[in-house]
CSV table of C-alpha atoms in Angstrom, one decimal:
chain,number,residue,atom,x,y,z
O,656,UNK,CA,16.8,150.4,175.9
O,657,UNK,CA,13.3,150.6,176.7
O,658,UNK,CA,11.0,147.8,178.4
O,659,UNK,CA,7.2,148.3,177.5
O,660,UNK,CA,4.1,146.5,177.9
O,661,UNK,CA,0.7,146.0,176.2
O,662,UNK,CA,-0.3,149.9,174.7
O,663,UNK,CA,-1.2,151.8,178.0
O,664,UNK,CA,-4.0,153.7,175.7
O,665,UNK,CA,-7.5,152.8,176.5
O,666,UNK,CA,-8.7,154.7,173.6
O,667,UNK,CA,-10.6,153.3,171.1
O,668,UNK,CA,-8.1,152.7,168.1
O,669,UNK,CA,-9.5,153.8,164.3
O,670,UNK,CA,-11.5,151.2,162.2
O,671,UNK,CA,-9.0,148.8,160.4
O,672,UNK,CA,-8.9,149.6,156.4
O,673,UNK,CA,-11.3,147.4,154.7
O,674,UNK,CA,-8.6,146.7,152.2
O,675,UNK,CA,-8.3,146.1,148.2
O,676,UNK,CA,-11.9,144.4,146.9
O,677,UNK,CA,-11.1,140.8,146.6
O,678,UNK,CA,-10.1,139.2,143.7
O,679,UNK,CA,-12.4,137.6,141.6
O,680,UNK,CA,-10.2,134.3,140.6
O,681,UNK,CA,-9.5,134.1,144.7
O,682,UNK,CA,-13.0,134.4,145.6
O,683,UNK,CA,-14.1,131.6,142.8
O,684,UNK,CA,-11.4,129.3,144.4
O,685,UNK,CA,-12.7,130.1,147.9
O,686,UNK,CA,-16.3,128.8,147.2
O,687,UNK,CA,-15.3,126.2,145.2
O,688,UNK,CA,-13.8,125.1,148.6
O,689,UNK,CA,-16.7,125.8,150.4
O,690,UNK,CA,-18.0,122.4,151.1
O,691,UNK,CA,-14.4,120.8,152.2
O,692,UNK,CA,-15.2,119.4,155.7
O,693,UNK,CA,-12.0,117.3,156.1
O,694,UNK,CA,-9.8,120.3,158.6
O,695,UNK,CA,-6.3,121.8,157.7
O,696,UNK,CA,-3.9,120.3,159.2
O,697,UNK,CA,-2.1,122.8,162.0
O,698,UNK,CA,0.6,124.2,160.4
O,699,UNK,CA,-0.8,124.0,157.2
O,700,UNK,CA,-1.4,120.8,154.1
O,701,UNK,CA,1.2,119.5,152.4
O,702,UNK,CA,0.2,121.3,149.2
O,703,UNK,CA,-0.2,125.0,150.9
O,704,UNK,CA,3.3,124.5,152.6
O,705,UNK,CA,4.7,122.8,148.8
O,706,UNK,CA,3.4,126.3,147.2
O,707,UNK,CA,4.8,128.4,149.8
O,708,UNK,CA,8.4,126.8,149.0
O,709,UNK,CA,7.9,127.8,145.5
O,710,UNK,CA,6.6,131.5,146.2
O,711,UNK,CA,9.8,131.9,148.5
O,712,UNK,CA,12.0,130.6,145.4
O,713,UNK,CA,11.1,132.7,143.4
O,714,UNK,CA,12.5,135.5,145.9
O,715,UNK,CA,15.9,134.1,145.7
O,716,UNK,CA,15.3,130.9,149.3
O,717,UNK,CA,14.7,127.8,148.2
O,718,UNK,CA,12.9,126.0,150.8
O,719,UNK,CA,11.5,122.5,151.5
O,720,UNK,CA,8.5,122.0,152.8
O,721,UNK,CA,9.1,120.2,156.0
O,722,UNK,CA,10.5,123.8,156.9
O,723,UNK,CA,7.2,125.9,156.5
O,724,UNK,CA,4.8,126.3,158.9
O,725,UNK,CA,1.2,128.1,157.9
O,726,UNK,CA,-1.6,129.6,160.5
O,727,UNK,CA,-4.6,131.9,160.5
O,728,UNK,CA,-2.7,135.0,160.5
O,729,UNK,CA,0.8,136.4,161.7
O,730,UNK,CA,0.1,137.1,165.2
O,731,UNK,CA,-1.0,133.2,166.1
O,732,UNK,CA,2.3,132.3,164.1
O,733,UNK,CA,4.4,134.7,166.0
O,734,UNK,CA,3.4,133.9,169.7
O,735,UNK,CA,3.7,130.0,168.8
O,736,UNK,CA,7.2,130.9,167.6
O,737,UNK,CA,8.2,132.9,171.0
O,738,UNK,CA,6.8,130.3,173.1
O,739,UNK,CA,8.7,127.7,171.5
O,740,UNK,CA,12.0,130.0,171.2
O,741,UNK,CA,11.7,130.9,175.1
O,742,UNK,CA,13.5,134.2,176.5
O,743,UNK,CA,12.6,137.7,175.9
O,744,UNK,CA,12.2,139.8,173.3
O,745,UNK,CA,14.2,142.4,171.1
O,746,UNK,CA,12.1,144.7,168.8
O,747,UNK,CA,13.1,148.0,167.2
O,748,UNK,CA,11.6,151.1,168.2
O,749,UNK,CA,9.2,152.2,166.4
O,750,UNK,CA,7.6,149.3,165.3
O,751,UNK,CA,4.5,147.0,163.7
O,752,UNK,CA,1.6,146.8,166.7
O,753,UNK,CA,1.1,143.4,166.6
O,754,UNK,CA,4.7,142.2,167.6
O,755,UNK,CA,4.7,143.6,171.4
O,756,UNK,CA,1.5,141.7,172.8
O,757,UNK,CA,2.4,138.0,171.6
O,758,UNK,CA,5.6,138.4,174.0
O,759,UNK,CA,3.4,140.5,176.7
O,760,UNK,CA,1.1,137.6,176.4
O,761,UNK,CA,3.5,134.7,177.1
O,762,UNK,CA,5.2,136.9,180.1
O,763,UNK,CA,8.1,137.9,178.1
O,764,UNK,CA,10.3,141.5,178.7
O,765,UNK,CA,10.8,143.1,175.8
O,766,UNK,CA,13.4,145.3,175.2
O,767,UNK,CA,12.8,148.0,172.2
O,768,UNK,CA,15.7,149.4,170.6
O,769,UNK,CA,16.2,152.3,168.6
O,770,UNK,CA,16.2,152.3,164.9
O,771,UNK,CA,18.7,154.2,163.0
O,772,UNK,CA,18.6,157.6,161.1
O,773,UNK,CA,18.4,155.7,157.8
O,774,UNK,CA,15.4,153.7,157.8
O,775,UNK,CA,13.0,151.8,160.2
O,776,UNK,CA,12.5,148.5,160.7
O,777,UNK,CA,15.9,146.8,162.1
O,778,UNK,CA,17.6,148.5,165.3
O,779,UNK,CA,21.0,150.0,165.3
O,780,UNK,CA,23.3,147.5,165.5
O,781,UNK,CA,25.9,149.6,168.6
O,782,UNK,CA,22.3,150.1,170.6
O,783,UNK,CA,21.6,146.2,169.9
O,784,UNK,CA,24.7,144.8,171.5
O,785,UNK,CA,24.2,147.6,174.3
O,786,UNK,CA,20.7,146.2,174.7
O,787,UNK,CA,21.6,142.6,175.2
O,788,UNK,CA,24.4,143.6,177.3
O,789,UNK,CA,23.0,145.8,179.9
O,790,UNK,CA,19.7,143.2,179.7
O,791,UNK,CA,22.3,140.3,180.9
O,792,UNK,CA,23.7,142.4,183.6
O,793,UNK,CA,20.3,142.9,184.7
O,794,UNK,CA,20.0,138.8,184.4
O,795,UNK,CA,17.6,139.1,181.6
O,796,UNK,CA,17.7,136.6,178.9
O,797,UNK,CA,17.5,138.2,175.2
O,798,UNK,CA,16.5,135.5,172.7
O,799,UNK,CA,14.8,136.3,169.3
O,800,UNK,CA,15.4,139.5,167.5
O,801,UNK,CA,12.1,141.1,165.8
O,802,UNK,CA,13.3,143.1,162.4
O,803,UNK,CA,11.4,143.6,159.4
O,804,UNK,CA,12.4,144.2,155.8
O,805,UNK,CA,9.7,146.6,154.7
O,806,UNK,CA,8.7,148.1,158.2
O,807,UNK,CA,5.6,149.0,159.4
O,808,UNK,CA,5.3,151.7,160.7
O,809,UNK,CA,7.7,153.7,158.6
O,810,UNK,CA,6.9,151.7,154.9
O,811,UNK,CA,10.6,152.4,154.9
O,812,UNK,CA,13.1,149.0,153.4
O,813,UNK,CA,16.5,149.0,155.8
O,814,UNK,CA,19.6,149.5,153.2
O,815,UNK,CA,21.2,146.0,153.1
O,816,UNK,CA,24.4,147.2,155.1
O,817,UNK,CA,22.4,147.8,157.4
O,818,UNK,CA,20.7,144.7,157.8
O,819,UNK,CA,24.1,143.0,157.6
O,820,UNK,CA,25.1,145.1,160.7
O,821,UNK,CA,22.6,144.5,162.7
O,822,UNK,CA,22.5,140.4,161.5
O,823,UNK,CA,26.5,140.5,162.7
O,824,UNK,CA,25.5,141.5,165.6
O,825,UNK,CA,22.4,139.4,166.3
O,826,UNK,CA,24.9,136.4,165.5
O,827,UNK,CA,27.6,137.8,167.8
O,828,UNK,CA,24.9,137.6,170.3
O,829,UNK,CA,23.4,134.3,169.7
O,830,UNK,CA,20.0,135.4,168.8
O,831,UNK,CA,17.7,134.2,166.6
O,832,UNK,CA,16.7,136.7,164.1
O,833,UNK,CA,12.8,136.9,163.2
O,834,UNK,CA,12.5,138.7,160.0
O,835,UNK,CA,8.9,139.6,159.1
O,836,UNK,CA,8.6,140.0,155.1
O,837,UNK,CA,5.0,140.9,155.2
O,838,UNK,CA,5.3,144.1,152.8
O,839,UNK,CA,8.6,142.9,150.5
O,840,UNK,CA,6.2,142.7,147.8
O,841,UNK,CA,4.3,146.0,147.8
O,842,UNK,CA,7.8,147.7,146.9
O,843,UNK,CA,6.6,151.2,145.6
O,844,UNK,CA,10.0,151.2,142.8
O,845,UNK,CA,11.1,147.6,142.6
O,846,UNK,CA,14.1,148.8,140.5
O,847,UNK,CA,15.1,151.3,142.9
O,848,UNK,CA,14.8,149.2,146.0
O,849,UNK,CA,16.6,146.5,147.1
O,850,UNK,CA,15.3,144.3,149.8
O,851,UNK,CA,18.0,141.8,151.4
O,852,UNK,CA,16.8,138.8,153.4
O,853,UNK,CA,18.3,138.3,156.8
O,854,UNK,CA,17.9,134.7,155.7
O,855,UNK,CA,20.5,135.5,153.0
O,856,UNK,CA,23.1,136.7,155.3
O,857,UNK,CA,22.9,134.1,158.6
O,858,UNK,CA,22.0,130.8,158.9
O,859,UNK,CA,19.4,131.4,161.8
O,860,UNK,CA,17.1,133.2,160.7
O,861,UNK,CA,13.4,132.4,160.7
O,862,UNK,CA,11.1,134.4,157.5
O,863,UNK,CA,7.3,135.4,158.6
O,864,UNK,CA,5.1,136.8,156.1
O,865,UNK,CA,1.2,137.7,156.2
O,866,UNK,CA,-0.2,137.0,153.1
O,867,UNK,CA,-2.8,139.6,154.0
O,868,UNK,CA,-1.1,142.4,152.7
O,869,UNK,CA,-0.1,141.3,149.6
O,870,UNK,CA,-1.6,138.0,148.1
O,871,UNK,CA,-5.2,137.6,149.7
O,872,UNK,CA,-7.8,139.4,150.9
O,873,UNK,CA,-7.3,141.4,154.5
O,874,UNK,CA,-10.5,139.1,155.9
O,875,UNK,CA,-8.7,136.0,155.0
O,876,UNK,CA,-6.3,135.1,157.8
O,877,UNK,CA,-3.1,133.2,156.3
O,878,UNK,CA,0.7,133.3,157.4
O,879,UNK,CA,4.1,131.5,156.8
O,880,UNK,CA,6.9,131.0,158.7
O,881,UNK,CA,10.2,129.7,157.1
O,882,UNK,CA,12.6,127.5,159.3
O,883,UNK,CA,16.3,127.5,158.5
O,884,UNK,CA,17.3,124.4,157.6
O,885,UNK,CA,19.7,123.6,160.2
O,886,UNK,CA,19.8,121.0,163.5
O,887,UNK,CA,18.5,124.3,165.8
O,888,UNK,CA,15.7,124.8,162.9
O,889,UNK,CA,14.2,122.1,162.4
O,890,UNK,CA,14.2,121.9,166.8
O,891,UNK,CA,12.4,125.2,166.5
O,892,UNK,CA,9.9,124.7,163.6
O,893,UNK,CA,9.2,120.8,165.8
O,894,UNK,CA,8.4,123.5,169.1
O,895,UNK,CA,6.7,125.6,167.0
O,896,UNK,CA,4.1,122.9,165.6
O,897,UNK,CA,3.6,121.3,169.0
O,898,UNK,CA,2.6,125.3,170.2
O,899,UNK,CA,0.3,125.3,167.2
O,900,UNK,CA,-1.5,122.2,167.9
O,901,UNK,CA,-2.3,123.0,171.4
O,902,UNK,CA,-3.7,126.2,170.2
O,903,UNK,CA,-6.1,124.3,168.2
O,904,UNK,CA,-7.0,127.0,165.8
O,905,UNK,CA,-6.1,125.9,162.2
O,906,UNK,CA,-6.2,127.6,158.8
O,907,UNK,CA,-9.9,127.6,157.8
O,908,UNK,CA,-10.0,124.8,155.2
O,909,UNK,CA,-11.4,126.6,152.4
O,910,UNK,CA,-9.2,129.7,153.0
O,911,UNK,CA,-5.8,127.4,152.7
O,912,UNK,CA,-7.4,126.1,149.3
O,913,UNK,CA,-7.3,130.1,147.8
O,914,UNK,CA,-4.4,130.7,149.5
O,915,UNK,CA,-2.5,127.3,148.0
O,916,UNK,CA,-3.9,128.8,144.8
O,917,UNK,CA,-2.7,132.5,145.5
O,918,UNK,CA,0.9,131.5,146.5
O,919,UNK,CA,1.3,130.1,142.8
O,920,UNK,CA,1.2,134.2,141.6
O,921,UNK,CA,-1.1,133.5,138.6
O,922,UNK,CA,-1.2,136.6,136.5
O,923,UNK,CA,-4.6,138.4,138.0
O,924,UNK,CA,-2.5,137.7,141.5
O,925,UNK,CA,0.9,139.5,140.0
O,926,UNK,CA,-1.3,142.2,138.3
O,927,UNK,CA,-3.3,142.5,141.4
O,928,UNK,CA,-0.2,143.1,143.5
O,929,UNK,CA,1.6,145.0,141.2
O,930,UNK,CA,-1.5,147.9,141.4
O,931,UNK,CA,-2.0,147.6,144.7
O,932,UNK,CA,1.7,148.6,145.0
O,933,UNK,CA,1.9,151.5,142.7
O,934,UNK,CA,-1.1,152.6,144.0
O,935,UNK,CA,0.3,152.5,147.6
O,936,UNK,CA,3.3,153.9,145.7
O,937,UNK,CA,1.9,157.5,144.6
O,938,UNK,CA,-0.2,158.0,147.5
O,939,UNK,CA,1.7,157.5,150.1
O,940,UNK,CA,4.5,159.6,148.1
O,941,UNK,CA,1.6,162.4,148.1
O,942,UNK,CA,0.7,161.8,151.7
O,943,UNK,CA,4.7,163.0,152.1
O,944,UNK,CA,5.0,165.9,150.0
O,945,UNK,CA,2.3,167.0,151.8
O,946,UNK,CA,3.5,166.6,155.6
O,947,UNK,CA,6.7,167.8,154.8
O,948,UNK,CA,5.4,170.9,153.1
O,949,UNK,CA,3.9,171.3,156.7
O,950,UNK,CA,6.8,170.7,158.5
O,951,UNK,CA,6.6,167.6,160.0
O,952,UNK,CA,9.7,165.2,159.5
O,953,UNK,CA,9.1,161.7,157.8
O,954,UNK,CA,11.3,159.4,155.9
O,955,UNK,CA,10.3,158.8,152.7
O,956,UNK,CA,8.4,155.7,152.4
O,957,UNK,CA,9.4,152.6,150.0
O,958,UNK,CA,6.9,149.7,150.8
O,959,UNK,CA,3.7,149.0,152.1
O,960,UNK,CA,0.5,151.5,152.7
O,961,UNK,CA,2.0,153.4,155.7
O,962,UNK,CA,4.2,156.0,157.0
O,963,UNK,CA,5.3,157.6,160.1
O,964,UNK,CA,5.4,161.6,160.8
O,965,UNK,CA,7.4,163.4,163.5
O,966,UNK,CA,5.7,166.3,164.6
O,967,UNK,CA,8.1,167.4,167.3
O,968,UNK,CA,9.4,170.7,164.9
O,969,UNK,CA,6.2,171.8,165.3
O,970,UNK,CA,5.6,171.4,169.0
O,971,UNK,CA,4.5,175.1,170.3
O,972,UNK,CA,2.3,175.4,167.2
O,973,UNK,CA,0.6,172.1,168.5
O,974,UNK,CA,1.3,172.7,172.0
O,975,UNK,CA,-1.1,176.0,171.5
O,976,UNK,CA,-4.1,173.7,170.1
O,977,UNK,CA,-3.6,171.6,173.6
O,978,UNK,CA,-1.8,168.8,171.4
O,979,UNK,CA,1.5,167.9,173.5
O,980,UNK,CA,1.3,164.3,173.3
O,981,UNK,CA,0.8,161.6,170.4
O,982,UNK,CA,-2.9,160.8,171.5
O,983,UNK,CA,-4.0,164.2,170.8
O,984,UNK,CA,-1.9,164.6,167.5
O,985,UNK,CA,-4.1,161.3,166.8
O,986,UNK,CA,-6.9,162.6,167.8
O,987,UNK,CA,-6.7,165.4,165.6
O,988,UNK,CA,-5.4,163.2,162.3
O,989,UNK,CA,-8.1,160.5,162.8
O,990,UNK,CA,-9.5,160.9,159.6
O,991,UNK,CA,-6.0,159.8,157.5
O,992,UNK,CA,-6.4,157.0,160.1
O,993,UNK,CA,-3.3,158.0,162.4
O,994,UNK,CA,-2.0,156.1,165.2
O,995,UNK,CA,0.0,157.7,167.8
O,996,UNK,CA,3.3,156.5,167.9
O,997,UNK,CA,2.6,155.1,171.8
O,998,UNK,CA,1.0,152.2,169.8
O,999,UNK,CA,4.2,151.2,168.2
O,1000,UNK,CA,6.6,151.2,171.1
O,1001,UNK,CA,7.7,154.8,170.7
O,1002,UNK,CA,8.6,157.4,173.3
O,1003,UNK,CA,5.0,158.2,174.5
O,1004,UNK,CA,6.0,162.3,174.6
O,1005,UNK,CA,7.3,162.4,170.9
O,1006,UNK,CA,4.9,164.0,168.7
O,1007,UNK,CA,4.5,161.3,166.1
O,1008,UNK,CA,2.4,159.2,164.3
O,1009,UNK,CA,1.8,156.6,161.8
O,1010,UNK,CA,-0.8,157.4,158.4
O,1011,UNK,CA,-2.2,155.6,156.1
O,1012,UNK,CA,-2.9,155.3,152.6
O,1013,UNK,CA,-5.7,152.7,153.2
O,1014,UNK,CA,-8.0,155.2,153.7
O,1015,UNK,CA,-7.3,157.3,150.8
O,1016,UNK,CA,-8.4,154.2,148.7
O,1017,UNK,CA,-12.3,155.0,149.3
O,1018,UNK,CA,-15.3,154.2,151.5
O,1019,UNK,CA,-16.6,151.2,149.5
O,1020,UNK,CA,-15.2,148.5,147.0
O,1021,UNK,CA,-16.7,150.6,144.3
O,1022,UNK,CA,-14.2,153.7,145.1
O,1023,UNK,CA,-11.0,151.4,146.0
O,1024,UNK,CA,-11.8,149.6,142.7
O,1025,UNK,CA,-11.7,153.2,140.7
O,1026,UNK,CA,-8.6,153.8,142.6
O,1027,UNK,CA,-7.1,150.7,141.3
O,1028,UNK,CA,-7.9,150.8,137.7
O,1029,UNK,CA,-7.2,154.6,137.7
O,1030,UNK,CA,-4.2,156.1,135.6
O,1031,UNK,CA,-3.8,158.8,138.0
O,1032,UNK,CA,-5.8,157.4,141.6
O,1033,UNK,CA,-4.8,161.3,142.4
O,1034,UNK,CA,-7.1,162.7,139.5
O,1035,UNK,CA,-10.3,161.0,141.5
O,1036,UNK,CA,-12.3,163.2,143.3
O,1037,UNK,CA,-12.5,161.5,146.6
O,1038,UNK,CA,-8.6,160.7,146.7
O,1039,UNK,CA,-8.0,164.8,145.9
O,1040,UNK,CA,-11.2,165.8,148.6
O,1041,UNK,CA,-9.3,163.4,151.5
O,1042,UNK,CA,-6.0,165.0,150.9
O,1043,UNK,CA,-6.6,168.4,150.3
O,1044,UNK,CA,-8.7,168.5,153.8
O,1045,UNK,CA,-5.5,167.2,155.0
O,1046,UNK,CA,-3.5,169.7,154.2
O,1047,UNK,CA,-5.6,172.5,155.0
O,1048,UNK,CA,-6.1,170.4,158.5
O,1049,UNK,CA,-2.2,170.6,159.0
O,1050,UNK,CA,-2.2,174.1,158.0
O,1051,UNK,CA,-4.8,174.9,160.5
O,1052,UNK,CA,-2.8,173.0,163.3
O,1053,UNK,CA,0.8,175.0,162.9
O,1054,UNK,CA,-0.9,178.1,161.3
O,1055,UNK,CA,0.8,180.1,164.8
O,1056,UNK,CA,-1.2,183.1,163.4
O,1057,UNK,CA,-4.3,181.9,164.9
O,1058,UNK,CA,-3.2,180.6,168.0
């Protein structure tokens, strides 16, 4: 068990991805909407909760829409949900940057577990129930469980055993059991994946998704939380709501309109998400091969547009190019915008970090657009420039013959 707080890094972090170039159906709904004056509702219209339940159907949990709760993006819905849930926090280690500072924010411990060999994204279940148990000892009070289905940072999908493990045991515990869906739907092989809700397996369990990765635009702020429907749900989605109103910062009227409209998956929004995956898919599969050729250990990815390198194999190489630390190995990968594993709750000695296939994708719309229409995004010239200077950058780094 570790206990952290907010990333002890000063260091300016790498520009965010400027994402896929919006869509041109989402953008005609957004200006259409452009002269609404009447405000969003905190926690989200009647309408963009009633086409949530419907997008959530169709991925196997029916819902009802006085159990969905929408705000301007993840991080506002997550530290409205841990102020309403109370106690502190379990998260796996490594994982997503944004789930660390809602707690830190609200004065919460948080305790970061270990993931397992297999995959990121849930913690092993044995160092879970160790975790809760030494944290009670310690008169610590473990509440909510943080686990995602498609983690960030590994872009790996827990196996569903797995998940069932580690659920058993969050049950066992009494916790509740956030699961953050965000990346479910950029699956890089739908037919060889399988992603299993923790909201399949125990009644408890509350579902967060950004719609940012997947169904809107990365400028257009939008999350949903599902509430189980049970007596303690409903009590938590009620806390929940009062925490959003009193935060005063609803969806931006327009925005809920194209994202009501978004959540219905018309064709350009299936197409759309269905490129953006495979394109994820083969680069990030490249952005592998290529790391491992070097040496680095990295699981292979499944979702999403990142994954997560362990450099430690090739620590005196590094160590010789002053690079004993995951600032420095950063540093030195900030190009393939890489993030030190510090930032994600990881042991701040390992040599790892998270890259990115975002920034394969191209300096303007006009690139990422090429990359999406592309047969073969690897056949462009920019995508083979940006990863051919990374592996002759990783070369460089572990060549020991020029140490």
């Amino acid at each position: 068990m570790q206990r952290t707080a907010l990333d002890p890094d000063p260091a300016p972090e790498p520009d965010p991805p400027a994402g896929l170039p919006v869509l041109p159906e989402l953008a005609a709904h957004l200006a259409a909407a452009a002269d609404r004056t009447e405000p969003e509702p905190p926690g989200g219209s009647r309408p963009l909760r009633a086409a949530a339940c419907d997008y959530w159907a169709r991925r196997g949990l029916e819902t009802a829409p006085e159990r969905v709760l929408a705000a301007p993006g993840a991080p506002a819905l997550l530290l409205a949900l841990l102020a309403a849930a109370g106690g502190d926090v379990l998260l796996p280690r490594p994982c997503a940057q944004w789930y660390a500072p809602a707690a830190a924010l609200l004065g919460r411990t948080v305790h970061r577990v270990p993931v397992p060999a297999e995959s990121g994204g849930v913690p092993d279940a044995f160092a879970l129930l160790e975790a809760v148990r030494r944290a009670r000892l310690t008169g610590a009070g473990p509440r909510v469980l943080l686990v995602s289905v498609a983690d960030d940072p590994s872009g790996t999908c827990p196996p569903p055993e797995l998940v069932h493990e580690v659920c058993e045991a969050a049950a066992a515990d009494g916790l509740w059991v956030v699961s953050d869906e965000t990346g479910r739907d950029l699956l890089h092989d739908p037919h060889d994946t399988v992603v299993l809700s923790p909201a399949e397996m125990l009644p408890d369990v509350v579902v967060l998704t950004d719609l940012r990765a997947t169904l809107v635009p990365a400028s257009w702020p939008a999350a949903l939380a599902r509430f189980p429907d049970t007596g303690r749900g409903a009590a938590l989605r009620a806390a929940t709501l009062e925490r959003l109103e009193a935060l005063r910062t609803p969806t931006a009227g327009p925005v809920a309109a194209a994202v009501t409209h978004a959540l219905t998956e018309p064709e350009p929004v299936r197409v759309r998400t269905a490129a953006a995956a495979r394109v994820h898919g083969t680069l990030a599969g490249t952005l592998h091969r290529i790391l491992t050729a070097a040496g680095a250990v990295c699981r292979p990815p499944h979702a999403g547009s990142h994954l997560y390198a362990d450099f430690d194999p090739l620590r005196p190489a590094l160590a010789a190019r002053g690079i004993t630390g995951p600032a420095p190995l950063e540093g030195a990968l900030a190009p393939w915008a890489a993030r030190g594993g510090h930032r994600f709750g990881d042991d701040p000695r390992a040599l790892r970090v998270r890259l990115s296939t975002e920034v394969l994708l191209g300096p303007d719309a006009d690139h990422r657009r090429r990359v999406l229409e592309a047969p073969d995004p690897l056949s462009l010239p920019h995508v083979a420039e940006a990863l051919s200077a990374l592996s002759a950058t990783l070369a460089a780094l572990v060549d020991t013959g020029s140490s």
